[in-house]
PDB file of C-alpha atoms in Angstrom:
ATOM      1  CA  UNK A 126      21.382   2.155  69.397  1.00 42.00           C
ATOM      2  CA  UNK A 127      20.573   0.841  66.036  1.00 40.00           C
ATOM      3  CA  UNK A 128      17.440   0.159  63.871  1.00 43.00           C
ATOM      4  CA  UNK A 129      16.327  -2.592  62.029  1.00 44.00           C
ATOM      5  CA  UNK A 130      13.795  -3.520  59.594  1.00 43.00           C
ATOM      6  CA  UNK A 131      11.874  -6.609  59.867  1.00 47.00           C
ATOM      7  CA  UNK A 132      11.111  -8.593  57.227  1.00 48.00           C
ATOM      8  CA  UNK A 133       8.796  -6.658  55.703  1.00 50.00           C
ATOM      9  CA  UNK A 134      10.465  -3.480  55.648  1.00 49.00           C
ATOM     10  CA  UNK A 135       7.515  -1.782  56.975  1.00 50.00           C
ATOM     11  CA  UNK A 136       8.731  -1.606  61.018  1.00 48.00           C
ATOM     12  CA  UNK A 137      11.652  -0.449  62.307  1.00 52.00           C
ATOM     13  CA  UNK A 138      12.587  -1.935  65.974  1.00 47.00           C
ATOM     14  CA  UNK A 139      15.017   0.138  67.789  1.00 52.00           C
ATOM     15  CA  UNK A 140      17.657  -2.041  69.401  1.00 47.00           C
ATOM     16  CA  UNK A 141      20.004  -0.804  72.564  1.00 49.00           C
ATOM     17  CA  UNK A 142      23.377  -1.822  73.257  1.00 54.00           C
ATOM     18  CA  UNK A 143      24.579  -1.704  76.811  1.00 47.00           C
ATOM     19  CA  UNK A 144      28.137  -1.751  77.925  1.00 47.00           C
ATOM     20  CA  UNK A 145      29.025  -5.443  79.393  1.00 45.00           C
ATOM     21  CA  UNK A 146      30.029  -5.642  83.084  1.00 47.00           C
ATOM     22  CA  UNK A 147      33.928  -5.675  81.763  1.00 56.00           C
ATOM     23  CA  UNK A 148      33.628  -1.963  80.170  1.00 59.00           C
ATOM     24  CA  UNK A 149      31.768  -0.376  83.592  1.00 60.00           C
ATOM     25  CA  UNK A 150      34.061   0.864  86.193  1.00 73.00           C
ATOM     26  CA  UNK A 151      32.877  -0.518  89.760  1.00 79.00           C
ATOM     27  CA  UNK A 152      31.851   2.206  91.798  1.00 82.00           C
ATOM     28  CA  UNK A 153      34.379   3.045  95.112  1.00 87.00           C
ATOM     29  CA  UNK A 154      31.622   1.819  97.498  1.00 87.00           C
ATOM     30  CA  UNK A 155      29.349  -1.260  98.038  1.00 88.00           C
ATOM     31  CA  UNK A 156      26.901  -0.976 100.250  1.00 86.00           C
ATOM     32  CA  UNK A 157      25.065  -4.215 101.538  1.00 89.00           C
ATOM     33  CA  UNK A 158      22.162  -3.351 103.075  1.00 85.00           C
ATOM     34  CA  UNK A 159      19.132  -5.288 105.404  1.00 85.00           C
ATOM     35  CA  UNK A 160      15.850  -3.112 104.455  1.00 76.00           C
ATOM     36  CA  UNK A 161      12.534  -3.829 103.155  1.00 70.00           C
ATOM     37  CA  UNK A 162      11.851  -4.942  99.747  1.00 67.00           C
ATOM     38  CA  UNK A 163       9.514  -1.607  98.800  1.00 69.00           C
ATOM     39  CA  UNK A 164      12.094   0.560 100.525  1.00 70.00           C
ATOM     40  CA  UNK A 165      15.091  -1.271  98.830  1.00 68.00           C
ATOM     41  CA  UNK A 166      13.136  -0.916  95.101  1.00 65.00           C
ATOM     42  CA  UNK A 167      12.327   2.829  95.456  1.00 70.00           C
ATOM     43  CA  UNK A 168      15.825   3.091  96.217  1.00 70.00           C
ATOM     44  CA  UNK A 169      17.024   1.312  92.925  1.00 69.00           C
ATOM     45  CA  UNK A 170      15.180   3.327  90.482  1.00 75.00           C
ATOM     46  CA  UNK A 171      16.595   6.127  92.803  1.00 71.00           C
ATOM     47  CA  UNK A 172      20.314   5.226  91.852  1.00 74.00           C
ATOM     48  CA  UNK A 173      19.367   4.409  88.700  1.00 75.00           C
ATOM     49  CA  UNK A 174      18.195   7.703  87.654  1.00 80.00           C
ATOM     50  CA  UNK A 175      21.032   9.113  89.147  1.00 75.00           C
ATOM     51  CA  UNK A 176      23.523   6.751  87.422  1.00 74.00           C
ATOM     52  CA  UNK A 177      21.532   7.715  83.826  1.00 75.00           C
ATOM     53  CA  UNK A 178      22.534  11.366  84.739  1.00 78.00           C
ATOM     54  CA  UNK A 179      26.165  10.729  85.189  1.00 77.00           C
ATOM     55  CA  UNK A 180      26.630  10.493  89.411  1.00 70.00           C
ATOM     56  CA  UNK A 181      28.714   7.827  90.845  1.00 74.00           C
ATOM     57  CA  UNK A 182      26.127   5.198  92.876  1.00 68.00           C
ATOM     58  CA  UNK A 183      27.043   2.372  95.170  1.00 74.00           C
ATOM     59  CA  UNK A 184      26.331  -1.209  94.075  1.00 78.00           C
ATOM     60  CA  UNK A 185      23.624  -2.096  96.795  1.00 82.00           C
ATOM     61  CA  UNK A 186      23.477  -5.446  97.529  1.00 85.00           C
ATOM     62  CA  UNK A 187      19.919  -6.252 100.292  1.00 85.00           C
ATOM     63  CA  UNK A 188      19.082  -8.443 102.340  1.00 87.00           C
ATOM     64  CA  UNK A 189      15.525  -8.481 103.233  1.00 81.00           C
ATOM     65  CA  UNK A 190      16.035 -10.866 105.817  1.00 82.00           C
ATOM     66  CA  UNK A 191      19.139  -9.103 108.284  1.00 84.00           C
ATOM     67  CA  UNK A 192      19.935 -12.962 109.952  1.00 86.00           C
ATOM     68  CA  UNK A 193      21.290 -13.632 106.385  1.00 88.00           C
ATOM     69  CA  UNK A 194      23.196 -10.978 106.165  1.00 88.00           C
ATOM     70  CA  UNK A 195      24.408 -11.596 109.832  1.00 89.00           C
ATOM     71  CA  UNK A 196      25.421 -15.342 108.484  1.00 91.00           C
ATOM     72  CA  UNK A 197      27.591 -14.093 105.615  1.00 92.00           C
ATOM     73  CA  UNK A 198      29.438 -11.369 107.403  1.00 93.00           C
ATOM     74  CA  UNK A 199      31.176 -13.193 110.136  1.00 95.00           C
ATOM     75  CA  UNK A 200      34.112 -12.142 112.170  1.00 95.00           C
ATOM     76  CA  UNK A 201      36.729 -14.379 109.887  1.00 96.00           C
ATOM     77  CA  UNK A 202      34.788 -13.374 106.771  1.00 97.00           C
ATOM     78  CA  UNK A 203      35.013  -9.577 107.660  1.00 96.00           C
ATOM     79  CA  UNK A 204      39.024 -10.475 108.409  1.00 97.00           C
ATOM     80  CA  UNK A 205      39.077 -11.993 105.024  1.00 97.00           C
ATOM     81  CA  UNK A 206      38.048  -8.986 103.470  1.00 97.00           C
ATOM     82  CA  UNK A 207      39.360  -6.383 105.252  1.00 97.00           C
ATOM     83  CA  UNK A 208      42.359  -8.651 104.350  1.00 97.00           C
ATOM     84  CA  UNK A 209      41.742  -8.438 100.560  1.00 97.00           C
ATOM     85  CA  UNK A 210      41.422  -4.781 100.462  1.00 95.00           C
ATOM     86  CA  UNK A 211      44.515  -4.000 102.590  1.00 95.00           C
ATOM     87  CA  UNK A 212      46.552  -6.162 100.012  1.00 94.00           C
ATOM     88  CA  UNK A 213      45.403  -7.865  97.055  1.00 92.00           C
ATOM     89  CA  UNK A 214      47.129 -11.840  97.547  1.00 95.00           C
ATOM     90  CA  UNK A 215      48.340 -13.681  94.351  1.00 93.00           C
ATOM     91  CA  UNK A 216      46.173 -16.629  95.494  1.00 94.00           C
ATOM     92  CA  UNK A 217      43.616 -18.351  97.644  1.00 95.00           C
ATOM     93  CA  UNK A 218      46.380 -20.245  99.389  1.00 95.00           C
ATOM     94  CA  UNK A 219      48.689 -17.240  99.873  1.00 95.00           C
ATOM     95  CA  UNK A 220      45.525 -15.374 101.429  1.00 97.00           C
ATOM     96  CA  UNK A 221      45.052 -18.707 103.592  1.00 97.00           C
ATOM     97  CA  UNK A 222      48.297 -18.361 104.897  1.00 97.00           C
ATOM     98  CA  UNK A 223      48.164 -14.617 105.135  1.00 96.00           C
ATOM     99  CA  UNK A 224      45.066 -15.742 107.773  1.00 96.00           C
ATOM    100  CA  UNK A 225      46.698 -18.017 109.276  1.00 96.00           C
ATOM    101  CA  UNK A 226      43.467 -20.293 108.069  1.00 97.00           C
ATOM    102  CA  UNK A 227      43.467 -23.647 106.119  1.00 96.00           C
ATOM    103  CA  UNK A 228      43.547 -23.350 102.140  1.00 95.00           C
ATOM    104  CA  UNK A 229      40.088 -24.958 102.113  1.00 97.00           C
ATOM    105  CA  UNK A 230      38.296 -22.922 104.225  1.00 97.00           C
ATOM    106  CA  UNK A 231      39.409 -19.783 102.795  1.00 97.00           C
ATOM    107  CA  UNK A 232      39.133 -21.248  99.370  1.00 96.00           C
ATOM    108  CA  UNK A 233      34.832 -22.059 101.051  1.00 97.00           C
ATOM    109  CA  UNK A 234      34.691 -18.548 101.907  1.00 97.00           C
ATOM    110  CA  UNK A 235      35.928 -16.898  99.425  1.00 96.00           C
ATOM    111  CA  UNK A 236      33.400 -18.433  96.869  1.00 95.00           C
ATOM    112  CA  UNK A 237      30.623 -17.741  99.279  1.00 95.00           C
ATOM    113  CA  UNK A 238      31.694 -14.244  98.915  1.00 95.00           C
ATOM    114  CA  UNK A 239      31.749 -14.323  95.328  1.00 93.00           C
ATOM    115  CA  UNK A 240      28.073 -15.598  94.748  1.00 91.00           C
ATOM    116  CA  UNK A 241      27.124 -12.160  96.566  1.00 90.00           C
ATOM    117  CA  UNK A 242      29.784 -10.393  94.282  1.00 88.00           C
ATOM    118  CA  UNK A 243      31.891  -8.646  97.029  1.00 93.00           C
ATOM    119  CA  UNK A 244      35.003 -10.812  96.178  1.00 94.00           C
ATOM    120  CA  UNK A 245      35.932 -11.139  92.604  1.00 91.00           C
ATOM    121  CA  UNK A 246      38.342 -13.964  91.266  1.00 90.00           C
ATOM    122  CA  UNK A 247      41.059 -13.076  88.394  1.00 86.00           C
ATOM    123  CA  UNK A 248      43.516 -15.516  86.565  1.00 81.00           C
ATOM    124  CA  UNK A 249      46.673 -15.903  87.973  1.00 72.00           C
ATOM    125  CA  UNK A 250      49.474 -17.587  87.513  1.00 78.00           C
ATOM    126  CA  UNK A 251      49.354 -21.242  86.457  1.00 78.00           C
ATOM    127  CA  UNK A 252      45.930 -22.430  87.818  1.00 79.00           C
ATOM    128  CA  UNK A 253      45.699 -19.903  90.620  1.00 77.00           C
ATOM    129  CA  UNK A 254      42.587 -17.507  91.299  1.00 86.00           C
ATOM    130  CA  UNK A 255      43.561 -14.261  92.610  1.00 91.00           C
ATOM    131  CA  UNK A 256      40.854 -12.545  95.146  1.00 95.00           C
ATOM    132  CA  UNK A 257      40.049  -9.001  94.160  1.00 93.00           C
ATOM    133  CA  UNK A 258      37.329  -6.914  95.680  1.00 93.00           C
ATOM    134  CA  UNK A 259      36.981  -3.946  92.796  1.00 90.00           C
ATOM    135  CA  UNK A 260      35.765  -1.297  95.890  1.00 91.00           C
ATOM    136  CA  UNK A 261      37.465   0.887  97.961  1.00 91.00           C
ATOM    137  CA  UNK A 262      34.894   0.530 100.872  1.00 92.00           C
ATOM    138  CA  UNK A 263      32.056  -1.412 101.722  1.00 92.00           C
ATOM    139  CA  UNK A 264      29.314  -0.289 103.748  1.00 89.00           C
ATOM    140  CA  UNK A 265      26.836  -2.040 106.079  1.00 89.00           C
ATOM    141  CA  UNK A 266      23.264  -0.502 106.589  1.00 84.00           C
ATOM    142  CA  UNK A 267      20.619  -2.709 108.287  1.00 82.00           C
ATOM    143  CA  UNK A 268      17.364  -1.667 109.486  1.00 74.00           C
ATOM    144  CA  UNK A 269      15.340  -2.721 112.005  1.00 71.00           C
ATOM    145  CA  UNK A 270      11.825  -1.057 112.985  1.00 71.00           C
ATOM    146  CA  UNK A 271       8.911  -2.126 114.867  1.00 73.00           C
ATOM    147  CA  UNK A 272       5.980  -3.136 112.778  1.00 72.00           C
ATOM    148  CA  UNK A 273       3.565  -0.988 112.250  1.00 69.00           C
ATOM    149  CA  UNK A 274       0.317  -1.519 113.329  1.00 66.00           C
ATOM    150  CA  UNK A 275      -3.047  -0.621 111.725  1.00 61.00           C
ATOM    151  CA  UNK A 276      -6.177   0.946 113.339  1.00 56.00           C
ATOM    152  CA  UNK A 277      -7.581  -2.889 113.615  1.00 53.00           C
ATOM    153  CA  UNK A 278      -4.864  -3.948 115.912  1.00 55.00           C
ATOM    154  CA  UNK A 279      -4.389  -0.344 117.878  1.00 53.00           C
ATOM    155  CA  UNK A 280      -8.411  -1.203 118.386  1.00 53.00           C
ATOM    156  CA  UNK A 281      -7.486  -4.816 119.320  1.00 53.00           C
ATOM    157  CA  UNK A 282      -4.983  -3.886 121.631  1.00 54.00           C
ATOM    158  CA  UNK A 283      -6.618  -1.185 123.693  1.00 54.00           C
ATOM    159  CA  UNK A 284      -9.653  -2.470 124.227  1.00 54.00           C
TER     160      UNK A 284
END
């Protein structure tokens, strides 16, 4: 934290430096979850006050919408990870053939996987991209409840 005086010397503002995304070790565990917004934001603050005191908290990625989630996790993209975390490849085309998949698909995959941040990409050698996934386990929580009704539709539907 440092202070600084504006122009007029009269106010100090109090400025905070935070640690960039390089100097923060990634928790062992992501957890990508389907819940609902309210739920998922109580949750947040929840890990975040527990962070500020020092406990290790899963990155929680949600999905308020659990087709979505459905849609990124498919069977080859699960294999893909799973893949990744058994044994980090030196490249997208060495994971390809690991798969026994075409270069270009994997290479479509693995980017997809990146916008969500559960695969990373590092510099290899030459021009190559090495796929990295910076947890030890990743964790899948949806939720799925019956809406609830209020006393206007109970009423509607009894009577």
């Amino acid at each position: 934290m440092t202070n600084e005086s504006n122009h007029d010397g009269d106010h100090e503002i109090e400025s905070l430096e935070f640690p960039g995304p390089e100097e923060v070790p990634y928790p062992p565990v992501l957890r990508l979850t389907s819940i609902p917004h309210d739920e998922h934001h109580e949750g947040t603050l929840d890990r975040a006050e527990r962070w500020e005191a020092g406990e290790t908290v899963p990155h929680v990625k949600n999905f308020s919408d659990p087709t979505r989630l459905r849609k990124l996790l498919t069977t080859r993209r699960v294999e893909l990870i799973r893949s990744i975390m058994d044994s980090q490849p030196e490249s997208i085309k060495q994971l390809a053939e690991r798969l026994d998949r075409g270069t270009r698909q994997v290479h479509d995959d693995v980017h997809l996987l990146e916008e969500f941040d559960i695969v990373h990409l590092e510099d290899g050698e030459g021009r190559a991209r090495k796929p990295t996934i910076p947890y030890e386990r990743i964790e899948i929580d949806v939720g799925i409840e019956a809406p609830v009704a209020d006393d206007s539709d109970r009423a509607l539907a009894s009577g």
